[in-house]
XYZ file of C-alpha atoms in Angstrom:
391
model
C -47.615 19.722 -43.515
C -44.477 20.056 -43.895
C -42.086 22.821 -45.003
C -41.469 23.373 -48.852
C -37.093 22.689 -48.916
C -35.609 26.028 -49.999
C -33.704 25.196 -53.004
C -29.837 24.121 -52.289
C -30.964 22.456 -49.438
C -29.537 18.953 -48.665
C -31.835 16.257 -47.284
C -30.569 12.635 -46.309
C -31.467 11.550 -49.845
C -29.919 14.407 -51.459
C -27.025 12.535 -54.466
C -25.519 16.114 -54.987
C -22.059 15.866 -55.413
C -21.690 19.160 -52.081
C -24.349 17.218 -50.127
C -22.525 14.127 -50.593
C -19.176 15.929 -49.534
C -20.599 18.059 -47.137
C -22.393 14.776 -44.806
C -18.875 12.799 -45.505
C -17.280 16.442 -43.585
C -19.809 15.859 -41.009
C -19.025 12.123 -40.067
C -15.198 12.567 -40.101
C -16.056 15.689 -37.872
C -17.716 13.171 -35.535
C -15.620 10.381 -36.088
C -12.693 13.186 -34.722
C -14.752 14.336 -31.880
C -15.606 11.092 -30.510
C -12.216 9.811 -30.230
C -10.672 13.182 -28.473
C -13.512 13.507 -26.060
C -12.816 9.264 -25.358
C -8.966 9.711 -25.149
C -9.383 12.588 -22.775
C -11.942 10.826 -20.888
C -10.122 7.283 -20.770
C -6.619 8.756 -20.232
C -6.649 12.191 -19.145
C -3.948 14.012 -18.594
C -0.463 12.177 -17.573
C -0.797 12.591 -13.389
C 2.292 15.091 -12.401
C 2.284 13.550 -9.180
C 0.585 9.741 -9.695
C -2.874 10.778 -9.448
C -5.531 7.512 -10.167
C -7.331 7.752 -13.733
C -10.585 9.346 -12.790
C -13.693 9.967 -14.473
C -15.856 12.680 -13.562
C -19.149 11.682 -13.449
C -20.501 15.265 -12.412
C -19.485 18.741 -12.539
C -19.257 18.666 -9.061
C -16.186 17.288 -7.228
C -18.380 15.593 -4.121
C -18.703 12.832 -6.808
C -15.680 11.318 -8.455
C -15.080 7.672 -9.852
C -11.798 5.889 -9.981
C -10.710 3.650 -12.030
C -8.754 1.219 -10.016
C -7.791 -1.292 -12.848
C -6.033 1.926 -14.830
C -2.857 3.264 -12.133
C 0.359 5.773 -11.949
C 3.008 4.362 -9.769
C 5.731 7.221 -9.536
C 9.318 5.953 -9.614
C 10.653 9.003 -7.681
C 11.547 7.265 -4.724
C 11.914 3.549 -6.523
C 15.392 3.319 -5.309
C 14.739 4.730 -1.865
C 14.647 2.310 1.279
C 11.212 1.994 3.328
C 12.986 3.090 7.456
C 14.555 6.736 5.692
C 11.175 6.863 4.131
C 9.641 6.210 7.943
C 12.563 9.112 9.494
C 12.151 11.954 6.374
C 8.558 11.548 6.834
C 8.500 12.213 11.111
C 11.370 14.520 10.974
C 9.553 16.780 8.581
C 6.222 17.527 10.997
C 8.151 16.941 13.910
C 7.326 20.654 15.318
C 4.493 20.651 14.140
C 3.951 17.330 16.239
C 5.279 18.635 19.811
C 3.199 21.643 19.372
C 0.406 19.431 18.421
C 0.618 17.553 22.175
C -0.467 20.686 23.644
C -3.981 20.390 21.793
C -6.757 17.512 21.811
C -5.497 16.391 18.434
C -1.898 15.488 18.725
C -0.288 14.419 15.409
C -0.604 10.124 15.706
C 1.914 7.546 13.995
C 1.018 4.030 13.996
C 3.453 1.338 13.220
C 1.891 -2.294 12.556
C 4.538 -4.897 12.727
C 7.118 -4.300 15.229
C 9.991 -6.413 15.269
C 11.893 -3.906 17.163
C 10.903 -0.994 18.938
C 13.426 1.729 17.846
C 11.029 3.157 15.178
C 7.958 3.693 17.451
C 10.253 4.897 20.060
C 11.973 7.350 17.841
C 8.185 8.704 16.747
C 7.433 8.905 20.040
C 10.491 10.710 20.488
C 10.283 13.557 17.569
C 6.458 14.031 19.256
C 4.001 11.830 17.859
C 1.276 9.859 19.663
C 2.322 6.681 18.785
C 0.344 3.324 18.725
C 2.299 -0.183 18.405
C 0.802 -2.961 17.549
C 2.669 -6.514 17.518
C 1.075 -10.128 18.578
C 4.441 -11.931 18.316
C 5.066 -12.277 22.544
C 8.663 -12.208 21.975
C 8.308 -9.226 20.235
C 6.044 -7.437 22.469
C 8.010 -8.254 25.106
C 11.028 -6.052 23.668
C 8.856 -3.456 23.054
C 7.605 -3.245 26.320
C 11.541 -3.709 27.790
C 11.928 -0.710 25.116
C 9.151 1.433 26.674
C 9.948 1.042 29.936
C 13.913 2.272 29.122
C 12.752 4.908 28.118
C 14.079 8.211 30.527
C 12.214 10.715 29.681
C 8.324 10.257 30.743
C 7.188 12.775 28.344
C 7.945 10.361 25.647
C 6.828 7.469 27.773
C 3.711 8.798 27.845
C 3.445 9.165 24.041
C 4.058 5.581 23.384
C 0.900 3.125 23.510
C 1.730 -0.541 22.854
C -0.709 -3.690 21.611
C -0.304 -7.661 21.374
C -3.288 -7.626 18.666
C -2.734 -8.870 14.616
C -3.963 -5.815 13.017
C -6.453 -7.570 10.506
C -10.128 -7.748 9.400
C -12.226 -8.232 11.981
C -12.034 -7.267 15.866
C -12.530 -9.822 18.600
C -11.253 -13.278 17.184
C -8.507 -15.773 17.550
C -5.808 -16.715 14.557
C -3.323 -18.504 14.390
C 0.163 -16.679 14.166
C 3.740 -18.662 13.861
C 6.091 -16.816 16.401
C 9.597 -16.868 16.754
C 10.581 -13.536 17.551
C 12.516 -13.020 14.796
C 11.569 -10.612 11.520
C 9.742 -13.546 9.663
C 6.859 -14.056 12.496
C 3.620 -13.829 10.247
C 0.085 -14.281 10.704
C -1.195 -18.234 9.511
C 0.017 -21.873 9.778
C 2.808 -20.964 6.864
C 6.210 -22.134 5.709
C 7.119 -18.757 4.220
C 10.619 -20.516 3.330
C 8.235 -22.939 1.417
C 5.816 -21.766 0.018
C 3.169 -23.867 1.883
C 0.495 -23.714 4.227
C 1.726 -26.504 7.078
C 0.412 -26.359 10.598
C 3.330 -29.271 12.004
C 6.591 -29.586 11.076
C 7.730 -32.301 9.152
C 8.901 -35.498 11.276
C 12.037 -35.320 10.029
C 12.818 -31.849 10.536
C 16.160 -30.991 12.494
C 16.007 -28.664 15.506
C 17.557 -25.793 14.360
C 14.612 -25.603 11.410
C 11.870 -25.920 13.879
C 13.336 -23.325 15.660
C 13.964 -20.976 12.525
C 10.097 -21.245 11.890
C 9.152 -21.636 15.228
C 5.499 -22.489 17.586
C 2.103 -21.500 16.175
C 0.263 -19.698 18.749
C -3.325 -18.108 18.956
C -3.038 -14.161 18.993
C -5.922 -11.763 19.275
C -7.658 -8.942 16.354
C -8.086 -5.857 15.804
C -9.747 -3.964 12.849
C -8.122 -0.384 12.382
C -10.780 0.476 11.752
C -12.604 0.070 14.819
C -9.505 1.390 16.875
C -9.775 4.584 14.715
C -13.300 4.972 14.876
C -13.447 3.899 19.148
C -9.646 4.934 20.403
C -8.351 7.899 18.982
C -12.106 9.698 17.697
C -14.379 8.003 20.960
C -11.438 9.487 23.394
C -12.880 12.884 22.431
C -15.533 15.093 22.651
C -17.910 15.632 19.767
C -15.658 19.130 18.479
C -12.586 17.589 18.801
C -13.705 13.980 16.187
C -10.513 12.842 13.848
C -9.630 15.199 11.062
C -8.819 14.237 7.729
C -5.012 13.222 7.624
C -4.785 13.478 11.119
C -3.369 9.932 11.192
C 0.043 11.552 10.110
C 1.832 8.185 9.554
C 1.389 4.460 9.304
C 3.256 1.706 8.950
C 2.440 -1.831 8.195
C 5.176 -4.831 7.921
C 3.475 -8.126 8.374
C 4.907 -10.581 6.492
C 2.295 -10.979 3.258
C -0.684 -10.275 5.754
C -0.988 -6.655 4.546
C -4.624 -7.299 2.215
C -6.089 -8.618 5.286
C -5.016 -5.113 6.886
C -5.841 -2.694 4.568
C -9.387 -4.623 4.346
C -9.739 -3.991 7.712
C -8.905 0.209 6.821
C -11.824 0.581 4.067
C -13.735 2.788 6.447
C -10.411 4.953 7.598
C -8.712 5.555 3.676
C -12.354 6.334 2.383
C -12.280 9.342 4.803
C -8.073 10.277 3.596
C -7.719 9.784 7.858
C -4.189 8.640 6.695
C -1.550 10.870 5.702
C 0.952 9.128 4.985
C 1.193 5.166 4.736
C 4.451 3.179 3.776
C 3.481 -0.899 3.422
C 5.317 -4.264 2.030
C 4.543 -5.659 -0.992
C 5.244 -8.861 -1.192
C 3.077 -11.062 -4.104
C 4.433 -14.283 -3.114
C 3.397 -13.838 0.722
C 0.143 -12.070 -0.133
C -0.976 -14.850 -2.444
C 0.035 -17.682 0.100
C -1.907 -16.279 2.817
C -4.944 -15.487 0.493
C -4.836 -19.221 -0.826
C -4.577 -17.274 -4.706
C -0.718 -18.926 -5.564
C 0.565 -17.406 -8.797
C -2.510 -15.317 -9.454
C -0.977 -11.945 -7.884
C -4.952 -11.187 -7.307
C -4.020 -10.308 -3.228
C -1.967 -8.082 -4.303
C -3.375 -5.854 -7.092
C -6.086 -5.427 -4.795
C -4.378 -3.658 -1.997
C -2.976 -1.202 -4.808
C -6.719 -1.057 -6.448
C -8.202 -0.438 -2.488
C -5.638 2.819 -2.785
C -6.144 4.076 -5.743
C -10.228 3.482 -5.454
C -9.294 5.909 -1.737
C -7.350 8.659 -4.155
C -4.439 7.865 -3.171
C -1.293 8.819 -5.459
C 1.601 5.248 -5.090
C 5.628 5.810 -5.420
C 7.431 2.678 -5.389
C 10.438 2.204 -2.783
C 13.183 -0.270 -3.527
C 12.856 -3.701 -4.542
C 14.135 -6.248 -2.176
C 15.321 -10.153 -1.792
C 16.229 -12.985 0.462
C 20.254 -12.946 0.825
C 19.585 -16.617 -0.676
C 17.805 -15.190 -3.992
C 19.148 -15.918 -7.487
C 19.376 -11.812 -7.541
C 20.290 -9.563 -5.521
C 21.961 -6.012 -4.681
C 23.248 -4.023 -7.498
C 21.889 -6.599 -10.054
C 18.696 -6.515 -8.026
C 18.245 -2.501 -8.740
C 19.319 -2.243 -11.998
C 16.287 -4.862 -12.305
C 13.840 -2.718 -10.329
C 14.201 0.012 -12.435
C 12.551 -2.206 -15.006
C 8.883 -2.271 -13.148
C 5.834 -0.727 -14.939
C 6.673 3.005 -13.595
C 5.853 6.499 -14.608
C 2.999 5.219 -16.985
C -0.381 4.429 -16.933
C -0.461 0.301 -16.114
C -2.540 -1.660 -14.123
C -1.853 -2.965 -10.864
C -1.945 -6.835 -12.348
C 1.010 -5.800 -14.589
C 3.105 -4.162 -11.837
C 2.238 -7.168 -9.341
C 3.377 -9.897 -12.107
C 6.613 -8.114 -12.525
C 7.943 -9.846 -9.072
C 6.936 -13.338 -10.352
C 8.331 -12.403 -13.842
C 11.698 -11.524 -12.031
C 11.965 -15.301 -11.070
C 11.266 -16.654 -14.557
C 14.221 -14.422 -15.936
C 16.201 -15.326 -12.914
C 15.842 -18.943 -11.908
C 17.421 -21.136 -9.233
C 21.081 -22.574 -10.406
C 20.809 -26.004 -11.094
C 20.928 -28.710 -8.718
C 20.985 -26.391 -5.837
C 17.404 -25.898 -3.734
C 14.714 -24.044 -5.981
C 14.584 -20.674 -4.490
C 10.618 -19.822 -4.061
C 10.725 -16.367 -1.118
C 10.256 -14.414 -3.996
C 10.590 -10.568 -4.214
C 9.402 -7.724 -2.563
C 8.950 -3.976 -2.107
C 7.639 -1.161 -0.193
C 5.265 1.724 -0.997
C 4.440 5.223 0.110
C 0.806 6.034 -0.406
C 0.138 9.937 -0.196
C -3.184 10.868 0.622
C -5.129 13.265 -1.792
C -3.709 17.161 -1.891
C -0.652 16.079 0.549
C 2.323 17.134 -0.717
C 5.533 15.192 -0.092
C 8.204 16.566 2.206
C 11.398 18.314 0.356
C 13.986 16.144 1.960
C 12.494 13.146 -0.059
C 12.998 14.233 -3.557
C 16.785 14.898 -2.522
C-alpha cells in the first residue's frame, strides 16, 4: 500500500495555490536548463583558433564527433597570398628539417601541381624531402631540367619527382588537357567555358587551340597509397610515419582538388599532414564533378577537413585579369566572406558564385564565367601556426 501523504505535500493533482506555483518554478527551471545545456552543446564555445563544432559523445577524448555542416573559417590570413604562405611555413622548421635528414624520418613536403619547379626546389633546398608530382609532360619536363640544375647534390638528392595526377584511385588512365602552361587540368574541359568538350570547335583559330591545348592520357596515384607504400613501406616497423610528419602539402590542380583530397581520407584521418595549403575554386570543382551551380564539390572538401579536425584560415581571394572584379575592389570584396563565425561550408562556397551576381559581365562584351577563387591553410589538430604568419 501505499504511503499516507504527510500533510503540505503536493501531488500532481494538488490545486493549491504553492503547489501550483511551485510545479510552474519547476518547468521554467527545466525549460532554462534545457536550452543552456542545447546552446552549449550545439554551439560551444566560439573556437579561438577555428576549431570544428564538436560534440562529445563520451567523456573520453578517443571518441569525438564533428559536425561538418557547422564550420569556423579564421580570417587571419584572408588577405595573405598562398606562395608566402608555402615560404613562412618551410622557413619556420627549416632546422628542424636539415637536422631531421640525419634520422629515418626526415621532415617531407609534397607539392601537387607543379607548374614550375622553384617551390619544390626551394623545399628541397631549406631541407625537406620533397615529392613532386605533375602529369602535364611539358611541365615535368621543366622540373626535371630544374632538378638536374641543381649544384649542390645534397639537395638533388632531396628532390623526388612524378608524372602521376594525384587523384582517387592508383593505377588508371584519365584524360588530362596539357599545354604546359598554369591552366593544364585534369578532364576533357574548357575551363575558359565552362564546358566539358573533348574537340575543339571546327571553327576555332589556332592560337585558341593552342591556349587550351591536346588532351592526353596521364597516369594515378592515390596519396594515399604513396603515403601508406613510399614514405611508411621504405621503413622498418620502428621507424612507420608519425603523426604530422608530412610537414607540408600543397595541391594546385585546377578544380581537381575533391578528387585529391578523396584520395587523402586514410592520411587526414591519421593528422599525417601538418600543414596543407589548397585552391578553392567552386566554379572548377563543380565542372569537373558534373554538380554546375550547386557548390556541393566544394563544401565537401571543407566538410572532409573539418570531419579530420582540422582548424581552416582563408588566404586571399583571387580572379582572372579578364573578371568584372578585380584587385583592390576584389579585396575589399573578400573581406565580405562568411569569416570569424560559425557558418557552414555551403554558405562560404556560394559566396564566390554570389560575387558574380553582384558583379556581372558589362554589357555586350563576352559573359565572363572563370569565376573566383581562393586558397586555404588547413592546420592539423594541436599545431600551432608559425609567428611570422600573424605578422
Amino acid at each position: 500500500p501505499a504511503r499516507r501523504l504527510r500533510r503540505g505535500s503536493c501531488t500532481p493533482s494538488s490545486r493549491d495555490t504553492p503547489c501550483v506555483t511551485l510545479r510552474l518554478l519547476a518547468i521554467i527551471l527545466l525549460i532554462f536548463w534545457t536550452t543552456v545545456v542545447s546552446n552549449t552543446i550545439l554551439i560551444g564555445v566560439l573556437p579561438e583558433r577555428g576549431d570544428a563544432l564538436e560534440t562529445k559523445l563520451s567523456a573520453s577524448n578517443d571518441h569525438i564527433a564533428t559536425a561538418p555542416s557547422r564550420i569556423f573559417i579564421r580570417s587571419d590570413l584572408s588577405e595573405k597570398e598562398p606562395l608566402l604562405i608555402w615560404d613562412i611555413i618551410l622557413q619556420a622548421s627549416s632546422v628542424a628539417a636539415i637536422e631531421s635528414q640525419k634520422t629515418p624520418n626526415p621532415l617531407v613536403a609534397i607539392e601537387v601541381g607543379v607548374h614550375t619547379p622553384k617551390h619544390c626546389i626551394q623545399a628541397a633546398t631549406l631541407g625537406y624531402t620533397t615529392h613532386c608530382f605533375e602529369p602535364s609532360p611539358k611541365s615535368y619536363a621543366r622540373l626535371e631540367s630544374g632538378i638536374e640544375g641543381i649544384v649542390d647534390n645534397e639537395v638533388k638528392s632531396r628532390l623526388m619527382p612524378y608524372r602521376y595526377a594525384a587523384s582517387d584511385t592508383t593505377g588508371i588512365m584519365i584524360p588530362f588537357r596539357s599545354t604546359g602552361g598554369t591552366g593544364d587540368h585534369v578532364g576533357e574541359y574548357d575551363m575558359w567555358r565552362m564546358e566539358r568538350r573533348a574537340k575543339s570547335p571546327e571553327n576555332e583559330s589556332v592560337i585558341d587551340r593552342k591556349k587550351r591545348g591536346e588532351i592526353i592520357e596521364v597516369p594515378t596515384i592515390r596519396l594515399d597509397n604513396f603515403v601508406t607504400n613510399d614514405l611508411m613501406g621504405a621503413r622498418s616497423q620502428e621507424h612507420r610515419l608519425s603523426p604530422s610528419e608530412v610537414y607540408l602539402l600543397k595541391v594546385d590542380t585546377q578544380g581537381y582538388e575533391p578528387s585529391i583530397f578523396a584520395g587523402l581520407a586514410n592520411t587526414l584521418k591519421a593528422d599525417a599532414v601538418k600543414y596543407m595549403i589548397f585552391e578553392f575554386w567552386p566554379r572548377g570543382m563543380d565542372l569537373m564533378a558534373g554538380t554546375e551551380n550547386s557548390c556541393s564539390a566544394g563544401t565537401g572538401v571543407l566538410n572532409t577537413l573539418v570531419e579530420a579536425g582540422y582548424i581552416l584560415y582563408a588566404l586571399g581571394v583571387a580572379s582572372h585579369p579578364k573578371a568584372p572584379l578585380g584587385g583592390t575592389n576584389l579585396r575589399k570584396e573578400g573581406r565580405t566572406r562568411p569569416m570569424d563565425i560559425i557558418t557552414t561550408a555551403d554558405a562560404y562556397c556560394q559566396w564566390f558564385l554570389d560575387v558574380e551576381g553582384r558583379h556581372p559581365s558589362s554589357p555586350g562584351g563576352d559573359e565572363y564565367r572563370f569565376g573566383y577563387w581562393s586558397d586555404f591553410l588547413a592546420v592539423a589538430p594541436g599545431t600551432e601556426l608559425p609567428v611570422d604568419l600573424l605578422q
